[in-house]
CSV table of C-alpha atoms in Angstrom, one decimal:
chain,number,residue,atom,x,y,z
A,188,MET,CA,-12.6,-24.5,-4.4
A,189,SER,CA,-11.9,-20.4,-5.6
A,190,LEU,CA,-14.8,-18.2,-5.8
A,191,LYS,CA,-15.2,-16.3,-8.7
A,192,PHE,CA,-16.9,-12.9,-9.4
A,193,PRO,CA,-19.0,-11.9,-12.6
A,194,ARG,CA,-16.4,-10.9,-15.5
A,195,ARG,CA,-16.8,-8.4,-18.2
A,196,SER,CA,-14.7,-7.3,-21.1
A,197,PHE,CA,-11.3,-6.5,-21.0
A,198,LEU,CA,-10.1,-2.7,-21.7
A,199,THR,CA,-6.8,-4.0,-23.5
A,200,THR,CA,-4.2,-1.4,-23.3
A,201,VAL,CA,0.0,-1.1,-23.6
A,202,GLY,CA,2.6,0.1,-21.5
A,203,ALA,CA,4.1,-0.6,-18.1
A,204,THR,CA,1.6,1.3,-16.1
A,205,PHE,CA,-2.3,1.6,-15.3
A,206,LEU,CA,-4.3,3.6,-17.8
A,207,ILE,CA,-6.9,5.7,-16.5
A,208,SER,CA,-9.6,7.3,-18.8
A,209,GLY,CA,-11.2,9.7,-15.9
A,210,THR,CA,-11.9,13.3,-15.5
A,211,ALA,CA,-9.1,13.4,-13.3
A,212,SER,CA,-6.5,13.1,-15.9
A,213,ALA,CA,-7.4,16.1,-17.6
A,214,SER,CA,-7.4,18.5,-14.2
A,215,LYS,CA,-4.5,20.7,-14.0
A,216,ARG,CA,-1.8,19.4,-11.8
A,217,THR,CA,-1.8,21.6,-8.4
A,218,GLU,CA,1.3,23.3,-7.4
A,219,ILE,CA,1.5,22.4,-3.9
A,220,ASN,CA,4.4,21.9,-2.0
A,221,PRO,CA,4.2,18.3,0.1
A,222,VAL,CA,4.7,18.4,3.7
A,223,THR,CA,6.9,16.0,5.4
A,224,LEU,CA,7.6,14.6,8.9
A,225,LYS,CA,10.5,12.6,10.1
A,226,GLY,CA,11.0,10.9,13.5
A,227,ASP,CA,13.1,8.3,15.0
A,228,ILE,CA,13.0,5.4,17.8
A,229,GLU,CA,12.9,7.9,20.8
A,230,GLU,CA,10.5,10.6,18.8
A,231,PRO,CA,8.4,8.9,16.7
A,232,VAL,CA,6.1,10.6,14.4
A,233,GLN,CA,2.8,11.2,16.2
A,234,PRO,CA,-0.9,10.8,15.0
A,235,LYS,CA,-1.2,14.6,16.3
A,236,HIS,CA,1.6,15.9,14.5
A,237,VAL,CA,0.2,14.6,11.1
A,238,LYS,CA,-3.2,16.2,11.8
A,239,GLU,CA,-1.7,19.6,12.6
A,240,GLU,CA,0.5,19.3,9.1
A,241,ARG,CA,-2.5,18.1,7.3
A,242,ARG,CA,-4.2,21.2,8.8
A,243,ARG,CA,-1.2,23.8,8.0
A,244,LEU,CA,-1.5,22.6,4.3
A,245,VAL,CA,-5.2,23.1,4.0
A,246,GLN,CA,-4.8,26.7,5.9
A,247,GLN,CA,-1.5,27.3,3.5
A,248,TYR,CA,-3.4,26.8,0.1
A,249,ASN,CA,-7.1,27.5,1.3
A,250,LEU,CA,-8.2,24.1,0.7
A,251,ASP,CA,-10.8,23.6,3.3
A,252,ASP,CA,-14.1,23.8,1.2
A,253,GLY,CA,-15.4,21.1,3.1
A,254,THR,CA,-14.6,18.2,0.8
A,255,ASN,CA,-14.1,14.4,2.3
A,256,PHE,CA,-11.2,12.7,1.1
A,257,PRO,CA,-10.0,9.2,1.4
A,258,LEU,CA,-6.7,9.7,4.0
A,259,TYR,CA,-4.8,7.1,5.8
A,260,SER,CA,-6.5,6.1,9.2
A,261,PHE,CA,-4.0,6.0,12.4
A,262,GLU,CA,-4.6,3.5,14.6
A,263,ASN,CA,-3.1,2.5,18.0
A,264,ASP,CA,-0.5,-0.1,16.9
A,265,SER,CA,1.8,-1.1,19.6
A,266,THR,CA,3.9,-3.1,17.4
A,267,LYS,CA,5.1,-0.4,15.4
A,268,ILE,CA,6.6,3.0,15.3
A,269,VAL,CA,6.4,5.9,12.7
A,270,VAL,CA,9.5,7.1,11.7
A,271,GLY,CA,8.5,9.0,8.2
A,272,TYR,CA,5.4,10.6,6.8
A,273,GLY,CA,4.8,12.7,3.8
A,274,PHE,CA,1.5,14.3,2.5
A,275,SER,CA,0.5,16.3,-0.9
A,276,ILE,CA,-1.8,17.0,-3.3
A,277,ASP,CA,-1.8,16.1,-6.8
A,278,ASN,CA,-4.3,16.6,-9.4
A,279,GLY,CA,-6.8,17.6,-6.2
A,280,VAL,CA,-6.2,14.1,-5.0
A,281,PRO,CA,-4.7,13.7,-1.3
A,282,VAL,CA,-1.4,11.2,-1.5
A,283,GLU,CA,0.0,9.9,1.6
A,284,THR,CA,3.1,7.8,2.4
A,285,VAL,CA,3.6,5.9,5.9
A,286,TYR,CA,7.1,4.3,6.7
A,287,LYS,CA,7.4,2.2,9.9
A,288,ILE,CA,9.5,0.2,11.8
A,289,PRO,CA,8.8,-2.7,14.3
A,290,ASN,CA,8.5,-1.5,18.1
A,291,ILE,CA,10.9,-4.1,19.3
A,292,GLU,CA,11.9,-4.2,22.6
A,293,GLY,CA,14.2,-0.9,23.4
A,294,ASN,CA,11.8,0.7,20.8
A,295,SER,CA,9.6,2.3,23.7
A,296,SER,CA,7.9,5.3,22.3
A,297,THR,CA,5.8,6.2,25.3
A,298,GLY,CA,6.4,7.6,28.5
A,299,ALA,CA,8.8,10.0,30.2
A,300,ASN,CA,11.5,6.9,30.9
A,301,ARG,CA,11.5,6.4,27.0
A,302,THR,CA,15.5,7.0,26.5
A,303,GLN,CA,16.1,5.2,30.0
A,304,SER,CA,14.0,1.9,28.6
A,305,ARG,CA,16.2,2.2,25.7
A,306,LEU,CA,19.1,2.2,27.6
A,307,GLU,CA,18.1,-0.4,29.9
A,308,THR,CA,17.3,-2.7,26.7
A,309,GLN,CA,20.5,-1.9,24.6
A,310,LYS,CA,21.0,-4.5,22.2
A,311,SER,CA,24.5,-5.1,20.6
A,312,PRO,CA,26.0,-2.1,18.1
A,313,PRO,CA,25.7,-3.7,15.1
A,314,GLU,CA,21.9,-4.3,15.8
A,315,ASN,CA,21.3,-0.7,16.7
A,316,ASP,CA,23.3,0.6,13.9
A,317,GLN,CA,20.9,-1.5,11.4
A,318,VAL,CA,18.1,0.3,12.9
A,319,ASP,CA,19.4,3.5,12.5
A,320,GLU,CA,20.6,2.9,8.8
A,321,THR,CA,16.9,1.5,8.1
A,322,ILE,CA,15.6,5.0,9.4
A,323,GLU,CA,18.0,6.8,7.2
A,324,ASN,CA,17.0,5.1,4.1
A,325,PHE,CA,13.5,5.6,5.2
A,326,HIS,CA,14.2,9.3,5.8
A,327,SER,CA,15.7,9.6,2.2
A,328,GLU,CA,12.7,8.4,0.7
A,329,ILE,CA,10.6,11.2,2.4
A,330,ASP,CA,13.0,13.4,0.9
A,331,GLN,CA,12.5,11.9,-2.8
A,332,PHE,CA,8.5,12.2,-2.2
A,333,GLU,CA,9.1,16.0,-1.0
A,334,GLN,CA,10.7,16.1,-4.1
A,335,GLY,CA,7.8,15.2,-6.1
A,336,SER,CA,9.4,11.7,-7.0
A,337,ARG,CA,7.1,8.7,-6.6
A,338,ASN,CA,5.8,6.0,-8.7
A,339,SER,CA,2.3,5.5,-8.5
A,340,ILE,CA,-0.1,2.4,-9.2
A,341,ILE,CA,-2.0,4.4,-12.0
A,342,ASN,CA,-0.1,7.1,-13.9
A,343,ASP,CA,-3.1,9.4,-14.6
A,344,ASP,CA,-0.3,11.3,-16.7
A,345,GLN,CA,-0.5,8.3,-19.7
A,346,VAL,CA,-3.4,9.6,-21.2
A,347,SER,CA,-3.7,10.1,-25.0
A,348,THR,CA,-4.6,14.0,-26.3
A,349,ASN,CA,-7.8,13.2,-27.3
A,350,GLN,CA,-8.7,12.1,-24.1
A,351,VAL,CA,-7.0,15.2,-22.3
A,352,GLY,CA,-8.6,17.6,-24.6
A,353,ASN,CA,-12.1,15.9,-24.2
A,354,PRO,CA,-12.0,13.1,-21.5
A,355,GLU,CA,-14.5,10.4,-21.6
A,356,PRO,CA,-16.7,9.6,-18.3
A,357,GLY,CA,-14.4,7.0,-16.6
A,358,TRP,CA,-12.7,6.6,-12.9
A,359,ASP,CA,-11.9,9.7,-11.0
A,360,LYS,CA,-9.0,9.2,-8.2
A,361,GLN,CA,-9.9,9.6,-4.8
A,362,GLY,CA,-7.1,9.0,-2.6
A,363,GLU,CA,-3.7,7.5,-2.5
A,364,LEU,CA,-1.8,5.8,0.5
A,365,ASN,CA,1.7,4.3,0.4
A,366,VAL,CA,2.8,2.5,3.5
A,367,ALA,CA,6.7,0.7,4.0
A,368,THR,CA,7.6,-0.9,7.1
A,369,ALA,CA,11.1,-2.9,8.0
A,370,VAL,CA,10.2,-6.6,8.9
A,371,HIS,CA,12.1,-7.9,12.0
A,372,ARG,CA,12.9,-11.6,13.4
A,373,THR,CA,13.4,-11.8,16.8
A,374,TYR,CA,15.8,-14.4,17.8
A,375,TYR,CA,16.3,-16.7,21.1
A,376,ASP,CA,18.6,-14.5,23.0
A,377,GLY,CA,16.0,-11.5,22.6
A,378,SER,CA,18.1,-9.5,19.7
A,379,SER,CA,16.5,-8.7,16.6
A,380,ARG,CA,17.5,-8.3,13.1
A,381,GLN,CA,15.8,-6.5,9.9
A,382,ILE,CA,15.5,-9.7,7.4
A,383,GLY,CA,13.3,-7.8,4.9
A,384,ARG,CA,10.7,-4.9,4.4
A,385,ILE,CA,7.3,-5.0,2.6
A,386,ASP,CA,5.3,-2.0,1.3
A,387,LEU,CA,1.6,-1.7,0.4
A,388,ASP,CA,0.4,0.8,-1.9
A,389,SER,CA,-3.3,1.4,-2.2
A,390,GLU,CA,-5.0,4.0,-4.3
A,391,VAL,CA,-9.2,4.1,-4.0
A,392,TRP,CA,-11.2,5.1,-7.4
A,393,LYS,CA,-14.8,6.0,-7.9
A,394,SER,CA,-16.6,5.5,-11.0
A,395,MET,CA,-18.3,8.6,-12.8
A,396,ASP,CA,-19.9,6.8,-15.2
A,397,GLU,CA,-22.1,4.2,-13.0
A,398,ASN,CA,-24.2,5.1,-10.1
A,399,ARG,CA,-27.9,4.0,-8.7
A,400,ASP,CA,-30.2,5.6,-6.7
A,401,SER,CA,-28.3,4.9,-3.2
A,402,GLU,CA,-24.9,3.3,-4.5
A,403,ASP,CA,-21.7,4.5,-5.8
A,404,LYS,CA,-19.1,2.2,-7.6
A,405,TYR,CA,-15.5,2.4,-6.4
A,406,ALA,CA,-12.3,0.2,-7.1
A,407,CYS,CA,-9.3,-0.2,-5.6
A,408,ALA,CA,-5.8,-0.9,-6.7
A,409,LEU,CA,-3.2,-2.5,-4.5
A,410,ARG,CA,0.4,-3.0,-5.4
A,411,GLY,CA,2.1,-5.1,-2.5
A,412,GLU,CA,6.1,-5.3,-2.9
A,413,MET,CA,8.7,-7.6,-1.0
A,414,TRP,CA,12.3,-6.5,-0.4
A,415,PRO,CA,14.1,-10.0,0.5
A,416,SER,CA,17.2,-9.3,2.5
A,417,LYS,CA,19.4,-9.6,-0.4
A,418,THR,CA,18.0,-6.6,-2.1
A,419,ILE,CA,18.3,-4.4,1.1
A,420,ASP,CA,22.2,-2.9,0.9
A,421,HIS,CA,22.8,-2.6,4.8
A,422,ILE,CA,21.2,-5.7,6.3
A,423,GLY,CA,23.9,-8.1,4.7
A,424,GLU,CA,23.6,-12.1,5.9
A,425,PRO,CA,21.8,-13.9,7.1
A,426,TYR,CA,20.0,-13.9,3.8
A,427,TYR,CA,16.3,-14.1,4.0
A,428,ARG,CA,14.1,-15.3,0.8
A,429,ASN,CA,10.3,-14.3,-0.2
A,430,ASP,CA,8.0,-17.3,1.1
A,431,TYR,CA,4.7,-15.9,0.9
A,432,SER,CA,2.8,-12.7,0.2
A,433,HIS,CA,-1.0,-12.2,0.6
A,434,LEU,CA,-2.8,-9.1,-0.7
A,435,ILE,CA,-6.1,-8.3,0.9
A,436,GLN,CA,-9.0,-5.8,-0.3
A,437,ASP,CA,-11.4,-5.8,3.0
A,438,TRP,CA,-14.3,-4.4,1.5
A,439,ASP,CA,-16.4,-6.3,4.3
A,440,ALA,CA,-14.6,-3.7,6.6
A,441,THR,CA,-16.5,-1.0,5.0
A,442,MET,CA,-19.1,1.2,7.0
A,443,MET,CA,-20.8,2.4,4.1
A,444,GLY,CA,-23.3,-0.3,4.0
A,445,SER,CA,-23.2,-3.9,2.7
A,446,PRO,CA,-20.7,-3.9,-0.2
A,447,THR,CA,-21.3,-5.8,-3.2
A,448,ILE,CA,-18.3,-6.8,-5.3
A,449,THR,CA,-18.9,-6.8,-8.7
A,450,GLU,CA,-15.5,-7.6,-10.1
A,451,SER,CA,-11.9,-8.6,-9.2
A,452,ASP,CA,-8.6,-8.9,-11.2
A,453,PRO,CA,-6.3,-11.3,-11.5
A,454,ASP,CA,-9.2,-14.2,-12.5
A,455,ASN,CA,-7.6,-17.5,-12.2
A,456,ASP,CA,-5.0,-19.2,-10.1
A,457,GLU,CA,-1.3,-19.8,-12.0
A,458,SER,CA,1.7,-21.4,-11.1
A,459,GLU,CA,3.8,-19.8,-13.8
A,460,SER,CA,5.3,-16.9,-14.8
A,461,ILE,CA,3.2,-13.8,-15.0
A,462,ASP,CA,2.6,-11.7,-17.9
A,463,MET,CA,-0.6,-10.6,-18.3
A,464,THR,CA,-3.1,-7.7,-18.3
A,465,LEU,CA,-5.4,-6.8,-15.0
A,466,SER,CA,-8.5,-4.7,-15.7
A,467,ILE,CA,-11.8,-3.9,-14.5
A,468,THR,CA,-14.3,-1.9,-16.4
A,469,THR,CA,-17.6,0.0,-16.2
A,470,SER,CA,-20.6,-0.6,-18.5
A,471,LYS,CA,-19.0,2.4,-20.8
A,472,SER,CA,-15.7,0.7,-21.1
A,473,ALA,CA,-13.6,3.1,-19.2
A,474,GLY,CA,-11.2,1.0,-17.0
A,475,LEU,CA,-8.3,0.8,-15.0
A,476,THR,CA,-5.6,-1.4,-16.5
A,477,ILE,CA,-2.3,-2.6,-15.7
A,478,ASP,CA,0.2,-4.7,-17.6
A,479,TRP,CA,2.6,-6.8,-15.3
A,480,GLN,CA,5.3,-9.2,-15.5
A,481,THR,CA,7.2,-11.1,-12.9
A,482,PRO,CA,9.1,-14.2,-12.3
A,483,TYR,CA,7.9,-17.9,-11.6
A,484,ILE,CA,5.6,-17.7,-8.6
A,485,SER,CA,2.1,-19.5,-7.5
A,486,ARG,CA,-1.0,-17.7,-7.4
A,487,SER,CA,-4.2,-18.6,-5.5
A,488,GLU,CA,-7.4,-17.0,-4.7
A,489,THR,CA,-8.6,-16.1,-1.3
A,490,SER,CA,-11.7,-13.8,-2.2
A,491,GLN,CA,-15.0,-14.1,-0.3
A,492,PRO,CA,-17.9,-13.0,-2.0
A,493,ASP,CA,-19.2,-9.3,-1.2
A,494,GLU,CA,-16.7,-9.7,1.5
A,495,THR,CA,-13.0,-9.5,0.3
A,496,VAL,CA,-10.6,-9.7,-2.5
A,497,GLY,CA,-7.8,-11.8,-2.0
A,498,TRP,CA,-4.8,-13.4,-3.4
A,499,GLU,CA,-1.9,-15.6,-1.9
A,500,PHE,CA,1.5,-15.5,-3.6
A,501,THR,CA,4.2,-18.3,-2.8
A,502,TYR,CA,7.4,-18.6,-4.5
A,503,PRO,CA,8.9,-22.1,-5.5
A,504,TRP,CA,12.1,-22.6,-7.1
A,505,ARG,CA,12.8,-22.8,-10.6
A,506,ALA,CA,15.9,-22.8,-12.2
A,507,GLY,CA,16.5,-19.6,-14.6
A,508,SER,CA,13.2,-17.7,-13.1
A,509,ASP,CA,13.8,-17.7,-9.6
A,510,ALA,CA,11.4,-14.9,-7.8
A,511,ARG,CA,12.5,-15.8,-4.3
A,512,HIS,CA,15.5,-13.6,-4.1
A,513,ASP,CA,14.2,-10.6,-6.0
A,514,HIS,CA,12.4,-7.6,-5.2
A,515,ILE,CA,8.9,-8.6,-6.5
A,516,GLN,CA,5.5,-6.5,-7.2
A,517,LEU,CA,2.2,-8.1,-7.2
A,518,TYR,CA,-1.2,-6.5,-7.9
A,519,CYS,CA,-4.7,-7.1,-7.5
A,520,LEU,CA,-7.6,-4.6,-8.6
A,521,GLY,CA,-11.0,-4.9,-7.1
A,522,GLU,CA,-14.7,-3.4,-7.6
A,523,SER,CA,-17.4,-2.6,-5.4
A,524,TRP,CA,-20.8,-1.0,-5.1
A,525,LEU,CA,-21.0,1.1,-1.7
A,526,ASP,CA,-23.8,2.6,0.1
A,527,SER,CA,-23.3,6.7,-1.2
A,528,SER,CA,-25.3,8.0,1.8
A,529,HIS,CA,-22.3,6.9,4.3
A,530,ARG,CA,-19.3,9.1,2.4
A,531,GLU,CA,-19.5,11.8,4.7
A,532,TYR,CA,-17.9,10.3,7.8
A,533,ASP,CA,-17.2,6.2,7.5
A,534,MET,CA,-14.2,3.6,6.8
A,535,ILE,CA,-14.2,2.7,2.7
A,536,LEU,CA,-12.2,-0.3,3.2
A,537,ASP,CA,-9.2,-2.0,4.4
A,538,THR,CA,-6.3,-2.9,2.7
A,539,LYS,CA,-3.5,-5.3,3.8
A,540,PHE,CA,-0.3,-6.9,2.9
A,541,GLU,CA,1.3,-10.2,4.5
A,542,GLY,CA,4.9,-10.7,4.1
A,543,ARG,CA,6.8,-13.6,4.9
A,544,PHE,CA,10.8,-14.1,4.4
A,545,LYS,CA,12.2,-17.7,5.3
A,546,LYS,CA,16.2,-18.7,5.7
A,547,ASP,CA,16.6,-22.1,4.2
A,548,ASN,CA,19.5,-23.0,6.5
A,549,PRO,CA,19.0,-23.5,9.6
A,550,GLU,CA,15.7,-23.2,8.8
A,551,ALA,CA,14.1,-19.8,10.0
A,552,GLU,CA,11.5,-17.4,9.0
A,553,GLY,CA,9.8,-13.7,10.0
A,554,ASP,CA,6.9,-12.3,8.7
A,555,ASP,CA,5.0,-8.8,9.2
A,556,THR,CA,1.4,-7.3,8.0
A,557,LEU,CA,0.6,-3.5,7.1
A,558,HIS,CA,-2.6,-2.4,7.1
A,559,SER,CA,-4.3,0.8,5.5
A,560,PRO,CA,-7.2,1.3,6.8
A,561,VAL,CA,-9.0,4.3,4.4
A,562,ARG,CA,-11.8,6.6,5.9
A,563,TRP,CA,-13.3,9.7,4.8
A,564,ASN,CA,-11.7,12.7,6.4
A,565,LYS,CA,-11.9,16.7,5.7
A,566,LEU,CA,-8.4,18.0,4.6
């Protein structure tokens, strides 16, 4: 049985993006050039390089005022290597993007014998060409990020004139993290091929019109994206389709006291085309909202009270509305009270996206999971 959270009235809106009624929307857009890093199999991007670039940007623009922001927390992950990183500040809010590929055998990224190890475990030329092309595509997206081209979950520019002139109390964006990885499947002969890609975009917001003596209210907006092999030009055959997705907001991972999850959306299981509005609101009805439509999928809740906000998605076939072979975007919203006294140094929450792809004939599957641990850090 699905476990539900208390619901409040929706803030109805129109448009294909979230609408934010917050003070951040009225602030002047910060003119700051992004910093970017590119890596490859032999020389991936290292966390120490990320910290150096963050520090350089802070010094260049005199941003070191001691403010803490939610930033991507690089954890030791031997299963993936980072081949691209971008960091910018938009309206005073840090925006990060991270691109990864699986650390398959031969993609060794540590030690003095890294190149030799790769040569000793060299795969057939088509497979190495495929990895190189994946990295090239990710680097191209890093270039787009550097040029200021990105698609946020919540578009803070889409506010009415009266809100810009006299903004209502509402939600203030704290940080944005965008992470993507190529999904590979390893075959019996030891070879590995890309069968898809998954993306996880996370935005953290803080309520500016609701607070308690020792707690602040936060919201998280998640977007998970599935890219089956048919939607990625350089993969070609074999064709893998969308099979399973799982979006998770792990509020229980917080170090900011014991979370109290007060609202989540969507709010019901469905097995049909999704064409609906997701929304969370504060008591003063300033909210985060999205209008969203996908082809036929099945959705079921996996949330645990005061621990997680989670939704599973599967892709049953239906003639005329088959989502199995398309690029699909999935969303969820969650809201929780957190201990305000821990804001200085601790984990806010961990966001996750599980994506599985499947080949029907012969039957084969491959999956991967993206994590975006979000911690307070000084720039």
